[in-house]
Amino acid sequence: MSYSGALNPASEDYESRPHYYIGQHDSDRCEVLDDDQYNQVLNSGFNFVTAPITNQHFFRRVVNQHKEFLKERQEWNDRLAPAQRTNPSLPVPIVPTLTDEDTSLYPSHHIGSFITYASPWIDLCSTDPYISGVSRQVLNMEVAYANFCGARTIVIPGPRQDESGRGVAQFARAIQEALLQVTRANLIIHLPMYREPLLEEKCETLSDIFDGSRMDADPKKEIDIFTSWDSWHTIRSVCEYSSRLFLALRIPRRVPEKNLQERWFSEPLHFLTIGQSVFQSNRAGSPTLTKHHQDLINRYMRLKNAPWIILNDVGPNAEDLGAARAIKAIEYPSLAEASKALQERKPKSGLNEYVSYMKYLERQQPPYTAMETPALTSFQDWLQSPLQPLADNLESATYEVFEGDPVKYDQYEAAIKEAMAEWKILKKPSALGTESEPYNPELVCAVAGAGRGPLVTRVLRAAQATNTKIQLWAVEKNQNAFVYLLNKNKREWDGQVTLVKTDMRGWGGPVPRGSSTPCKVDILVTELLGSFGDNELSPECLDGIQNHLFQPSGMSIPHSYTAHLSPISTPRLFADIASRESDPHAFEIPYVVRLFQLDFNAQKVPNHPRFQQAWEFVHPVGVNRADEFAAEYGFGRKYVTPGGGAMYGSNGTNEHNARRCHLTFVCPTRGVTHGLAGYFESTLYESQLEGGGEGKKVEISILPDQIDRKSKDMISWFPIFFPLKKPLYFPQDAELEVSMWRQTDDTKVWYEWLVEVYAWVGPQTRIKVGASEMHSSKKVACLM
C-alpha cells in the first residue's frame, strides 16, 4: 500500500483537520547537520531536525577526565588513613569549559529550526555523587551554550528509572538549576508514557561505564504504568510548574489504558516521539501504526497547541546523508569523481516512507466538528472572569457572542412552545382571566433581561407556531441595549412588544392593553444562567420579579437548574494562575473557561458518579410567610428568612439562596488535583400533562456526559473552574471529599470551597492524608 500524495496544504480539506509538524531524530547523530544534509532531510518530507549540542570528542574528554580523577583519588586514598577517606571535603571533579572541538553547533540563521538535544550519556540520577556531579555540570554547560547559540528548544533525556526517589529528586533539582541557566529557551523532558520491559533506551551512560551497579528492570515484575508520570510530577513540582518546562512523550509499542492516556493529555506536551520499533509492517512491507496508536495521536492533536511529532531512527541516517558530504569533500570534483561518489553512496530520494505514512494519517483524521471551529479552539483553557450582569452593562459584542448559539435558543423556543400548547390543553387559569372564566386564551408573557432581544423573537415565534395570542413585555436595565430594542421593535417586531427600561427587580408589572391596572404574568422567560447555574445571580434576580407571576399557574422558563462538580487535574491552568503574581486573589476567583486539556480525577462507581450535583434552584420559589415578613419590615419584594441568626450580620433577606454541599469522589489511580470543574443543567420546561414523561421535558446541559443528549453543540456556556492554591496529591484508591458553600450577605454572593483527601487503610478505616486551604471568592464576589 502506498501513502504517497500527501495532503495539499493549499486545499480546503487541509484546513479542516489538525496539521502534523513532523521532525527527525537520529540517536546515533553526533554532529550537527551541514546545510546540504539539512536540506536533504527536509526534502525527504520532514519539517525539522534535531541537533546534538556536543559531540563524541566532548564525551571522550569527560570520560577520560573522570578516569584520571578516579585514578588520582585512589592514589590520594592510599596515602590517607582509613578514617579520612570518606571526608566529604576532598576534591571533586570539575569539567573544563567547552572548546570548538567539543561541538559543531554554532549561531546561524536556521538555529531556530533545530531542536537541540542534551547528551543522553549523562546520569543525573546516579547514586555516585561524582557521576551525578559531573552530569549536572555537563547539562549546565550544554543548555547555557545552546541558549547562547539561539536555540529555543532543548530536549533533555529523562530519568532512566523511577523507583529511586532520591535519583528523581536529584534530576528535578538539576532541571531547576538548568532553568536558571537559560533565560529564553524551553526545556523539554523526554519521558516514556510508561516503562515497557526490555524496551528502554540502550544508550551507555557514565554510570554504565564507571559504576556498573545499575540493574535493568525485571521483565517479570508487575508493571506500574504510573511511575513515569510520578517522575514527571516530581520534576515539574520542584520546578514550580515553570512556563518554560515541557514534556516530550515517547509513545510505547503497546498503548496503555485510557486513564493513563488522559493523564498525559492534561500535561504540557511539546513533542510526541515515535520510534521505529513502534511501527508495524503491512502486507506490502510499508510501516503502519495500530488503530489504538492512531486514536491516541488523533486525540492529542486536538489540542490548541498541538504537539509536534518526532520520528526516531527512521532515516535518512548518517550513511544516507553521506553522499553529499563525499562530493563536497572533493574541492573541485570532476563529473567522473562526482558520479563515482554518488554511486558509492547514493542518497535515497523522495518522501521518507514513515513521513509518507504519517501524512496519510494526517488526512485520515476526523474533520473538525462544530465545536472545533478556530474561534472555539482559541478559547481552549483560556481563563475568563465571570460576567457581572447586575453590576455591569454588557457591550453589544458580548451579546452578539451569546446570540451566536442557535442550540440554546432552539431549546428555549421548544420550551415556550410546550408551555403555550399545554396551557391551552389544560385550560389553566391565566392572568387575563376572570373569576367567572379563569381561563383566557390570551397570555401575558414577559422576557426579563431581554438584552438585544433574541428571546423576545423566540417568544413571538412560539406564539405564532402554537396559534397563541399574547401580550409581550421586554424588560432591560442596560440603557444602551434598550436603544437597540426600541429600533428592533420597529424594524422586526412590528411594535408588538411593550419595552420597559428598568432593573427587573424594580419593575411594577405589566399593564394590559385597555387597562390602567397592572396584572400578573403567565409565562416569565429569562436567560440569567451562568456556568454554574446560579453564579450570575439568577436566583436573586428572579426573587425580585417572581411576585409578578400569576398564581398558581404562572410559570418560569427556566423552571429549575442544578450545579455540578468534579475534581480535575489541569497543570496548564494552575501554571497560568500561578504566573499572575500581581493579583493576590488569583487563586480565589471562579474562572469561566473552556476546559479541554484536563484529566478528571474521579471515576464513576456505584453511588459516586464522576459528576455530582451540588445543589438546585427551582422557580418560582414557594410563597410562604416570608412575603408577609418582607412587607412588614420594608424589604420590598425580596424573600427573607424570618427570625435572627442571619450570617455576616445581614438582615437575612437572601439567606434562602445560600447553599452548601459535601460530596465524595472515588479516585482509583493516584494523581493530583488542581481544582474543581463546575457545570450546570437546567430544566427549561417540564410537561404538566398527566403521564407527560421524559418526552416533554425540555433541558439544556453543559455536563460532559449529558450535553450531547440534552443540548448537543451548545456553546453559550463554558464550565467554571474553582482553583486550588496548591496542587493536592492523592494516593491510589483515595477519596476526595469536596465541601462547597454559596454564601451571601444581602449585598453580594460568593463561594467557599475545600478539598480533603482520605485513604483506606483497612476494610472499615479511613485516614485523612491531605487537605487544601479554605478558599473564598468573597473579595471578588458577585454584587447584587
Tab-separated table of N, CA and C in Angstrom, residues 2-8 351 356 363:
chain	number	residue	atom	x	y	z
A	2	SER	N	0.554	2.198	-0.843
A	2	SER	CA	1.341	3.422	-0.926
A	2	SER	C	0.620	4.548	-0.205
A	3	TYR	N	1.427	5.390	0.476
A	3	TYR	CA	0.856	6.533	1.181
A	3	TYR	C	1.269	7.836	0.503
A	4	SER	N	1.641	7.757	-0.764
A	4	SER	CA	2.064	8.969	-1.471
A	4	SER	C	0.853	9.857	-1.721
A	5	GLY	N	1.151	11.051	-2.180
A	5	GLY	CA	0.067	12.003	-2.406
A	5	GLY	C	-0.311	12.701	-1.132
A	6	ALA	N	0.682	13.252	-0.449
A	6	ALA	CA	0.421	13.941	0.813
A	6	ALA	C	-0.564	15.074	0.596
A	7	LEU	N	-1.261	15.398	1.655
A	7	LEU	CA	-2.302	16.411	1.599
A	7	LEU	C	-1.751	17.738	1.115
A	8	ASN	N	-2.428	18.334	0.166
A	8	ASN	CA	-2.005	19.624	-0.367
A	8	ASN	C	-2.327	20.724	0.631
A	351	LEU	N	10.001	11.087	-0.765
A	351	LEU	CA	9.420	11.196	0.567
A	351	LEU	C	9.766	9.972	1.404
A	356	SER	N	5.638	9.640	4.839
A	356	SER	CA	4.511	9.421	3.933
A	356	SER	C	3.332	8.810	4.673
A	363	ARG	N	-4.363	13.068	6.938
A	363	ARG	CA	-5.584	13.342	6.193
A	363	ARG	C	-6.693	12.318	6.477
